[in-house]
Amino acid sequence: MTTPGRGLHGHVLDTLGPAITAGEYPPGSVLRTDELAQGFDVSRSVMREAVRVLESMHLVESRRRVGVTVRPRSEWNVYDPQVIRWRLAGADRPHQLRSLTVLRSAVEPVAAGLAAQYATAEQCAELTECALGMVANSRGHRLEQYLFHDVAFHRVILDASGNEMFARLGDVVAEVLTGRTHHEVMFEDPDPAAVTLHVRLAEAIRAGDADGAERLTREITAGALQELDILAP
């Protein structure tokens, strides 16, 4: 059952957002707030709140006497985790996964090299713990448990880089990893070679081996792209 207020506008977003990102409302489409409110059976104030959220993502813009216009894809905030989630749920999933994985390939190796230089003892310990968690859940179709540790592992690396711009990409990487799992763009059990690479990466960062950390991360992201070639061509 939908709860009033925030729950209602959330319900509108969960329907309208994916429809826009899937192209059901092409760029330039004009949406009337009153008509949308009637269609969703919500008040105009709830509809306006939902539109404000979509505006913050640069998916739409509101103009007086015109209505709510869908913006070109080139203007969308493609780094917004919710936009990523919606796009991964649609037909654009293979392209979106590949685009995001290429982004990871460019950013994460550099972040790992920096993490090897700047990670604290606590962050090194957390990386080791996450890597061991990945190992422990890499068999027996325990993908959700594996995902938990995988997301945490990559967040620590981005944070430990000491670069606030890299750190802000933690949510983006989390959505990529989550999307691969929830949309079954992974094997039933993670690739053992990839699991081993994560363990070795944690060790390289703890040892302060920046070159090794960068190289191992490139191997991890290259493996992720190869999986996409097979599972989401």
PDB file of C-alpha atoms in Angstrom:
ATOM      1  CA  MET A   1       0.000   0.000   0.000  1.00  0.00           C
ATOM      2  CA  THR A   2       1.346   3.432  -0.973  1.00  0.00           C
ATOM      3  CA  THR A   3       1.818   5.864   1.882  1.00  0.00           C
ATOM      4  CA  PRO A   4       0.759   9.505   1.573  1.00  0.00           C
ATOM      5  CA  GLY A   5       3.158  12.330   0.718  1.00  0.00           C
ATOM      6  CA  ARG A   6       6.643  11.067   0.007  1.00  0.00           C
ATOM      7  CA  GLY A   7       5.370   7.580  -0.813  1.00  0.00           C
ATOM      8  CA  LEU A   8       3.005   8.909  -3.453  1.00  0.00           C
ATOM      9  CA  HIS A   9       5.569  11.029  -5.240  1.00  0.00           C
ATOM     10  CA  GLY A  10       7.987   8.106  -5.000  1.00  0.00           C
ATOM     11  CA  HIS A  11       5.425   5.929  -6.769  1.00  0.00           C
ATOM     12  CA  VAL A  12       5.120   8.542  -9.532  1.00  0.00           C
ATOM     13  CA  LEU A  13       8.905   8.730  -9.887  1.00  0.00           C
ATOM     14  CA  ASP A  14       9.259   4.950 -10.038  1.00  0.00           C
ATOM     15  CA  THR A  15       6.896   4.928 -13.023  1.00  0.00           C
ATOM     16  CA  LEU A  16       7.604   8.179 -14.832  1.00  0.00           C
ATOM     17  CA  GLY A  17      11.407   8.153 -14.437  1.00  0.00           C
ATOM     18  CA  PRO A  18      11.943   4.745 -16.085  1.00  0.00           C
ATOM     19  CA  ALA A  19       9.457   5.701 -18.822  1.00  0.00           C
ATOM     20  CA  ILE A  20      11.484   8.815 -19.667  1.00  0.00           C
ATOM     21  CA  THR A  21      14.868   7.083 -19.592  1.00  0.00           C
ATOM     22  CA  ALA A  22      13.480   4.231 -21.702  1.00  0.00           C
ATOM     23  CA  GLY A  23      12.378   6.677 -24.386  1.00  0.00           C
ATOM     24  CA  GLU A  24       8.634   6.289 -23.920  1.00  0.00           C
ATOM     25  CA  TYR A  25       8.588  10.075 -23.708  1.00  0.00           C
ATOM     26  CA  PRO A  26      11.159  11.190 -26.326  1.00  0.00           C
ATOM     27  CA  PRO A  27      13.143  14.411 -25.886  1.00  0.00           C
ATOM     28  CA  GLY A  28      10.934  17.388 -26.587  1.00  0.00           C
ATOM     29  CA  SER A  29       7.788  15.666 -25.355  1.00  0.00           C
ATOM     30  CA  VAL A  30       5.579  18.007 -23.355  1.00  0.00           C
ATOM     31  CA  LEU A  31       3.904  16.579 -20.253  1.00  0.00           C
ATOM     32  CA  ARG A  32       1.018  18.409 -18.622  1.00  0.00           C
ATOM     33  CA  THR A  33       1.158  18.374 -14.834  1.00  0.00           C
ATOM     34  CA  ASP A  34      -2.624  18.321 -14.466  1.00  0.00           C
ATOM     35  CA  GLU A  35      -2.975  15.416 -16.884  1.00  0.00           C
ATOM     36  CA  LEU A  36      -0.180  13.496 -15.173  1.00  0.00           C
ATOM     37  CA  ALA A  37      -1.742  14.052 -11.758  1.00  0.00           C
ATOM     38  CA  GLN A  38      -5.033  12.748 -13.054  1.00  0.00           C
ATOM     39  CA  GLY A  39      -3.395   9.767 -14.709  1.00  0.00           C
ATOM     40  CA  PHE A  40      -1.524   8.804 -11.543  1.00  0.00           C
ATOM     41  CA  ASP A  41      -4.511   9.645  -9.345  1.00  0.00           C
ATOM     42  CA  VAL A  42      -2.464  11.979  -7.145  1.00  0.00           C
ATOM     43  CA  SER A  43      -2.777  15.621  -6.167  1.00  0.00           C
ATOM     44  CA  ARG A  44      -1.116  18.355  -8.192  1.00  0.00           C
ATOM     45  CA  SER A  45       1.198  19.111  -5.269  1.00  0.00           C
ATOM     46  CA  VAL A  46       2.443  15.496  -5.278  1.00  0.00           C
ATOM     47  CA  MET A  47       2.933  15.666  -9.036  1.00  0.00           C
ATOM     48  CA  ARG A  48       4.842  18.931  -8.770  1.00  0.00           C
ATOM     49  CA  GLU A  49       7.155  17.392  -6.141  1.00  0.00           C
ATOM     50  CA  ALA A  50       7.880  14.477  -8.458  1.00  0.00           C
ATOM     51  CA  VAL A  51       8.573  16.872 -11.327  1.00  0.00           C
ATOM     52  CA  ARG A  52      10.986  18.844  -9.135  1.00  0.00           C
ATOM     53  CA  VAL A  53      12.975  15.667  -8.514  1.00  0.00           C
ATOM     54  CA  LEU A  54      13.055  14.901 -12.241  1.00  0.00           C
ATOM     55  CA  GLU A  55      14.212  18.470 -12.859  1.00  0.00           C
ATOM     56  CA  SER A  56      17.058  18.011 -10.379  1.00  0.00           C
ATOM     57  CA  MET A  57      18.184  15.044 -12.504  1.00  0.00           C
ATOM     58  CA  HIS A  58      17.965  17.234 -15.633  1.00  0.00           C
ATOM     59  CA  LEU A  59      15.508  14.794 -17.194  1.00  0.00           C
ATOM     60  CA  VAL A  60      12.845  17.469 -17.650  1.00  0.00           C
ATOM     61  CA  GLU A  61      12.398  21.221 -17.425  1.00  0.00           C
ATOM     62  CA  SER A  62       9.278  23.193 -16.544  1.00  0.00           C
ATOM     63  CA  ARG A  63       8.215  26.297 -18.416  1.00  0.00           C
ATOM     64  CA  ARG A  64       5.273  28.507 -17.738  1.00  0.00           C
ATOM     65  CA  ARG A  65       2.523  28.230 -20.338  1.00  0.00           C
ATOM     66  CA  VAL A  66       4.372  25.293 -21.924  1.00  0.00           C
ATOM     67  CA  GLY A  67       4.454  22.465 -19.383  1.00  0.00           C
ATOM     68  CA  VAL A  68       7.044  19.903 -18.461  1.00  0.00           C
ATOM     69  CA  THR A  69       9.399  19.182 -21.359  1.00  0.00           C
ATOM     70  CA  VAL A  70      11.625  16.110 -21.595  1.00  0.00           C
ATOM     71  CA  ARG A  71      15.234  17.215 -22.060  1.00  0.00           C
ATOM     72  CA  PRO A  72      17.724  15.689 -24.532  1.00  0.00           C
ATOM     73  CA  ARG A  73      19.674  12.717 -23.212  1.00  0.00           C
ATOM     74  CA  SER A  74      22.903  14.703 -23.550  1.00  0.00           C
ATOM     75  CA  GLU A  75      21.646  16.983 -20.753  1.00  0.00           C
ATOM     76  CA  TRP A  76      20.658  14.265 -18.281  1.00  0.00           C
ATOM     77  CA  ASN A  77      22.614  13.888 -15.056  1.00  0.00           C
ATOM     78  CA  VAL A  78      23.914  10.478 -16.047  1.00  0.00           C
ATOM     79  CA  TYR A  79      25.897  10.203 -12.804  1.00  0.00           C
ATOM     80  CA  ASP A  80      22.758  10.323 -10.673  1.00  0.00           C
ATOM     81  CA  PRO A  81      22.404   6.873  -9.048  1.00  0.00           C
ATOM     82  CA  GLN A  82      18.651   6.849  -9.601  1.00  0.00           C
ATOM     83  CA  VAL A  83      19.030   7.680 -13.297  1.00  0.00           C
ATOM     84  CA  ILE A  84      21.584   4.868 -13.600  1.00  0.00           C
ATOM     85  CA  ARG A  85      19.181   2.478 -11.858  1.00  0.00           C
ATOM     86  CA  TRP A  86      16.333   3.391 -14.188  1.00  0.00           C
ATOM     87  CA  ARG A  87      18.473   3.019 -17.301  1.00  0.00           C
ATOM     88  CA  LEU A  88      19.788  -0.342 -16.132  1.00  0.00           C
ATOM     89  CA  ALA A  89      16.186  -1.522 -15.722  1.00  0.00           C
ATOM     90  CA  GLY A  90      15.360  -0.727 -19.348  1.00  0.00           C
ATOM     91  CA  ALA A  91      16.268  -1.892 -22.820  1.00  0.00           C
ATOM     92  CA  ASP A  92      19.354   0.335 -22.787  1.00  0.00           C
ATOM     93  CA  ARG A  93      20.959  -1.899 -20.144  1.00  0.00           C
ATOM     94  CA  PRO A  94      23.817  -3.385 -22.249  1.00  0.00           C
ATOM     95  CA  HIS A  95      24.938   0.034 -23.474  1.00  0.00           C
ATOM     96  CA  GLN A  96      24.612   1.559 -20.017  1.00  0.00           C
ATOM     97  CA  LEU A  97      26.596  -1.252 -18.379  1.00  0.00           C
ATOM     98  CA  ARG A  98      29.340  -0.983 -20.967  1.00  0.00           C
ATOM     99  CA  SER A  99      29.524   2.806 -20.658  1.00  0.00           C
ATOM    100  CA  LEU A 100      29.771   2.619 -16.871  1.00  0.00           C
ATOM    101  CA  THR A 101      32.311  -0.204 -16.936  1.00  0.00           C
ATOM    102  CA  VAL A 102      34.519   1.786 -19.313  1.00  0.00           C
ATOM    103  CA  LEU A 103      34.257   4.682 -16.837  1.00  0.00           C
ATOM    104  CA  ARG A 104      35.390   2.328 -14.084  1.00  0.00           C
ATOM    105  CA  SER A 105      38.289   1.190 -16.282  1.00  0.00           C
ATOM    106  CA  ALA A 106      39.467   4.773 -16.568  1.00  0.00           C
ATOM    107  CA  VAL A 107      39.028   5.813 -12.940  1.00  0.00           C
ATOM    108  CA  GLU A 108      39.488   2.844 -10.612  1.00  0.00           C
ATOM    109  CA  PRO A 109      43.045   1.840 -11.589  1.00  0.00           C
ATOM    110  CA  VAL A 110      44.271   5.375 -10.864  1.00  0.00           C
ATOM    111  CA  ALA A 111      42.289   5.422  -7.610  1.00  0.00           C
ATOM    112  CA  ALA A 112      43.818   2.093  -6.586  1.00  0.00           C
ATOM    113  CA  GLY A 113      47.325   3.402  -7.256  1.00  0.00           C
ATOM    114  CA  LEU A 114      46.607   6.424  -5.067  1.00  0.00           C
ATOM    115  CA  ALA A 115      45.050   4.207  -2.393  1.00  0.00           C
ATOM    116  CA  ALA A 116      48.298   2.234  -2.218  1.00  0.00           C
ATOM    117  CA  GLN A 117      50.015   5.499  -1.307  1.00  0.00           C
ATOM    118  CA  TYR A 118      47.462   7.057   1.000  1.00  0.00           C
ATOM    119  CA  ALA A 119      45.235   4.347   2.527  1.00  0.00           C
ATOM    120  CA  THR A 120      45.158   4.318   6.311  1.00  0.00           C
ATOM    121  CA  ALA A 121      45.729   1.183   8.362  1.00  0.00           C
ATOM    122  CA  GLU A 122      41.993   1.073   9.056  1.00  0.00           C
ATOM    123  CA  GLN A 123      41.167   1.262   5.341  1.00  0.00           C
ATOM    124  CA  CYS A 124      43.682  -1.488   4.542  1.00  0.00           C
ATOM    125  CA  ALA A 125      42.101  -3.674   7.199  1.00  0.00           C
ATOM    126  CA  GLU A 126      38.640  -2.967   5.804  1.00  0.00           C
ATOM    127  CA  LEU A 127      39.782  -3.880   2.287  1.00  0.00           C
ATOM    128  CA  THR A 128      41.158  -7.176   3.543  1.00  0.00           C
ATOM    129  CA  GLU A 129      37.922  -7.895   5.391  1.00  0.00           C
ATOM    130  CA  CYS A 130      35.866  -7.145   2.273  1.00  0.00           C
ATOM    131  CA  ALA A 131      38.092  -9.326   0.099  1.00  0.00           C
ATOM    132  CA  LEU A 132      37.746 -12.222   2.536  1.00  0.00           C
ATOM    133  CA  GLY A 133      33.985 -11.702   2.530  1.00  0.00           C
ATOM    134  CA  MET A 134      34.003 -11.955  -1.253  1.00  0.00           C
ATOM    135  CA  VAL A 135      35.958 -15.200  -1.057  1.00  0.00           C
ATOM    136  CA  ALA A 136      33.595 -16.641   1.544  1.00  0.00           C
ATOM    137  CA  ASN A 137      30.545 -15.897  -0.623  1.00  0.00           C
ATOM    138  CA  SER A 138      31.975 -16.714  -4.042  1.00  0.00           C
ATOM    139  CA  ARG A 139      30.421 -20.190  -4.174  1.00  0.00           C
ATOM    140  CA  GLY A 140      26.926 -21.557  -3.713  1.00  0.00           C
ATOM    141  CA  HIS A 141      25.002 -18.885  -5.628  1.00  0.00           C
ATOM    142  CA  ARG A 142      25.385 -16.308  -2.837  1.00  0.00           C
ATOM    143  CA  LEU A 143      25.464 -13.322  -5.163  1.00  0.00           C
ATOM    144  CA  GLU A 144      23.657 -10.903  -2.830  1.00  0.00           C
ATOM    145  CA  GLN A 145      26.114 -11.577  -0.017  1.00  0.00           C
ATOM    146  CA  TYR A 146      29.011 -11.342  -2.482  1.00  0.00           C
ATOM    147  CA  LEU A 147      27.631  -8.041  -3.802  1.00  0.00           C
ATOM    148  CA  PHE A 148      27.584  -6.522  -0.312  1.00  0.00           C
ATOM    149  CA  HIS A 149      31.319  -7.087   0.122  1.00  0.00           C
ATOM    150  CA  ASP A 150      32.145  -6.210  -3.503  1.00  0.00           C
ATOM    151  CA  VAL A 151      30.455  -2.800  -3.254  1.00  0.00           C
ATOM    152  CA  ALA A 152      32.137  -2.074   0.070  1.00  0.00           C
ATOM    153  CA  PHE A 153      35.545  -3.087  -1.366  1.00  0.00           C
ATOM    154  CA  HIS A 154      35.365  -0.626  -4.244  1.00  0.00           C
ATOM    155  CA  ARG A 155      33.981   2.168  -2.076  1.00  0.00           C
ATOM    156  CA  VAL A 156      36.974   1.840   0.247  1.00  0.00           C
ATOM    157  CA  ILE A 157      39.406   2.105  -2.674  1.00  0.00           C
ATOM    158  CA  LEU A 158      37.745   5.240  -4.029  1.00  0.00           C
ATOM    159  CA  ASP A 159      37.690   6.806  -0.548  1.00  0.00           C
ATOM    160  CA  ALA A 160      41.267   5.755   0.219  1.00  0.00           C
ATOM    161  CA  SER A 161      42.517   7.442  -2.969  1.00  0.00           C
ATOM    162  CA  GLY A 162      42.366  10.741  -1.096  1.00  0.00           C
ATOM    163  CA  ASN A 163      40.684  12.332  -4.122  1.00  0.00           C
ATOM    164  CA  GLU A 164      37.238  13.676  -3.293  1.00  0.00           C
ATOM    165  CA  MET A 165      36.131  13.489  -6.939  1.00  0.00           C
ATOM    166  CA  PHE A 166      36.916   9.763  -7.081  1.00  0.00           C
ATOM    167  CA  ALA A 167      35.237   9.223  -3.722  1.00  0.00           C
ATOM    168  CA  ARG A 168      32.011  10.751  -5.045  1.00  0.00           C
ATOM    169  CA  LEU A 169      31.882   8.021  -7.699  1.00  0.00           C
ATOM    170  CA  GLY A 170      31.267   5.402  -5.010  1.00  0.00           C
ATOM    171  CA  ASP A 171      27.506   5.473  -5.604  1.00  0.00           C
ATOM    172  CA  VAL A 172      28.007   5.150  -9.366  1.00  0.00           C
ATOM    173  CA  VAL A 173      30.204   2.072  -8.981  1.00  0.00           C
ATOM    174  CA  ALA A 174      27.740   0.636  -6.462  1.00  0.00           C
ATOM    175  CA  GLU A 175      24.915   0.973  -9.007  1.00  0.00           C
ATOM    176  CA  VAL A 176      26.993  -0.749 -11.689  1.00  0.00           C
ATOM    177  CA  LEU A 177      27.797  -3.701  -9.450  1.00  0.00           C
ATOM    178  CA  THR A 178      24.237  -3.890  -8.135  1.00  0.00           C
ATOM    179  CA  GLY A 179      22.749  -3.644 -11.621  1.00  0.00           C
ATOM    180  CA  ARG A 180      24.935  -6.483 -12.909  1.00  0.00           C
ATOM    181  CA  THR A 181      23.749  -8.711 -10.084  1.00  0.00           C
ATOM    182  CA  HIS A 182      20.063  -7.819 -10.002  1.00  0.00           C
ATOM    183  CA  HIS A 183      19.678  -7.996 -13.780  1.00  0.00           C
ATOM    184  CA  GLU A 184      21.595 -11.280 -13.991  1.00  0.00           C
ATOM    185  CA  VAL A 185      24.511  -9.918 -16.001  1.00  0.00           C
ATOM    186  CA  MET A 186      26.843 -12.103 -13.975  1.00  0.00           C
ATOM    187  CA  PHE A 187      27.576 -15.799 -13.831  1.00  0.00           C
ATOM    188  CA  GLU A 188      25.798 -17.780 -11.099  1.00  0.00           C
ATOM    189  CA  ASP A 189      29.050 -17.731  -9.161  1.00  0.00           C
ATOM    190  CA  PRO A 190      31.665 -14.970  -9.564  1.00  0.00           C
ATOM    191  CA  ASP A 191      34.692 -15.693 -11.735  1.00  0.00           C
ATOM    192  CA  PRO A 192      37.315 -17.272  -9.397  1.00  0.00           C
ATOM    193  CA  ALA A 193      40.067 -15.352 -11.187  1.00  0.00           C
ATOM    194  CA  ALA A 194      38.309 -12.056 -10.430  1.00  0.00           C
ATOM    195  CA  VAL A 195      37.903 -12.996  -6.773  1.00  0.00           C
ATOM    196  CA  THR A 196      41.607 -13.795  -6.533  1.00  0.00           C
ATOM    197  CA  LEU A 197      42.478 -10.472  -8.170  1.00  0.00           C
ATOM    198  CA  HIS A 198      40.527  -8.616  -5.474  1.00  0.00           C
ATOM    199  CA  VAL A 199      42.479 -10.429  -2.754  1.00  0.00           C
ATOM    200  CA  ARG A 200      45.774  -9.596  -4.464  1.00  0.00           C
ATOM    201  CA  LEU A 201      44.660  -5.992  -4.895  1.00  0.00           C
ATOM    202  CA  ALA A 202      43.950  -5.640  -1.183  1.00  0.00           C
ATOM    203  CA  GLU A 203      47.425  -7.030  -0.492  1.00  0.00           C
ATOM    204  CA  ALA A 204      49.075  -4.634  -2.984  1.00  0.00           C
ATOM    205  CA  ILE A 205      47.389  -1.605  -1.424  1.00  0.00           C
ATOM    206  CA  ARG A 206      48.373  -2.727   2.068  1.00  0.00           C
ATOM    207  CA  ALA A 207      51.973  -3.179   0.854  1.00  0.00           C
ATOM    208  CA  GLY A 208      52.025   0.300  -0.729  1.00  0.00           C
ATOM    209  CA  ASP A 209      52.579  -1.146  -4.206  1.00  0.00           C
ATOM    210  CA  ALA A 210      50.973   1.561  -6.358  1.00  0.00           C
ATOM    211  CA  ASP A 211      52.022   0.079  -9.721  1.00  0.00           C
ATOM    212  CA  GLY A 212      50.798  -3.365  -8.735  1.00  0.00           C
ATOM    213  CA  ALA A 213      47.500  -2.005  -7.432  1.00  0.00           C
ATOM    214  CA  GLU A 214      46.872  -0.111 -10.665  1.00  0.00           C
ATOM    215  CA  ARG A 215      47.750  -3.119 -12.808  1.00  0.00           C
ATOM    216  CA  LEU A 216      45.527  -5.496 -10.825  1.00  0.00           C
ATOM    217  CA  THR A 217      42.598  -3.091 -11.022  1.00  0.00           C
ATOM    218  CA  ARG A 218      42.995  -2.869 -14.791  1.00  0.00           C
ATOM    219  CA  GLU A 219      42.769  -6.655 -14.902  1.00  0.00           C
ATOM    220  CA  ILE A 220      39.587  -6.578 -12.816  1.00  0.00           C
ATOM    221  CA  THR A 221      37.858  -4.008 -15.022  1.00  0.00           C
ATOM    222  CA  ALA A 222      39.038  -5.743 -18.203  1.00  0.00           C
ATOM    223  CA  GLY A 223      37.488  -8.957 -16.895  1.00  0.00           C
ATOM    224  CA  ALA A 224      34.226  -7.127 -16.215  1.00  0.00           C
ATOM    225  CA  LEU A 225      34.139  -5.926 -19.835  1.00  0.00           C
ATOM    226  CA  GLN A 226      34.803  -9.452 -21.072  1.00  0.00           C
ATOM    227  CA  GLU A 227      31.852 -10.717 -19.007  1.00  0.00           C
ATOM    228  CA  LEU A 228      29.654  -8.111 -20.685  1.00  0.00           C
ATOM    229  CA  ASP A 229      30.762  -9.356 -24.106  1.00  0.00           C
ATOM    230  CA  ILE A 230      29.345 -12.748 -23.126  1.00  0.00           C
ATOM    231  CA  LEU A 231      26.306 -11.867 -21.009  1.00  0.00           C
ATOM    232  CA  ALA A 232      25.167  -8.530 -22.437  1.00  0.00           C
ATOM    233  CA  PRO A 233      26.516  -8.225 -25.976  1.00  0.00           C
TER     234      PRO A 233
END
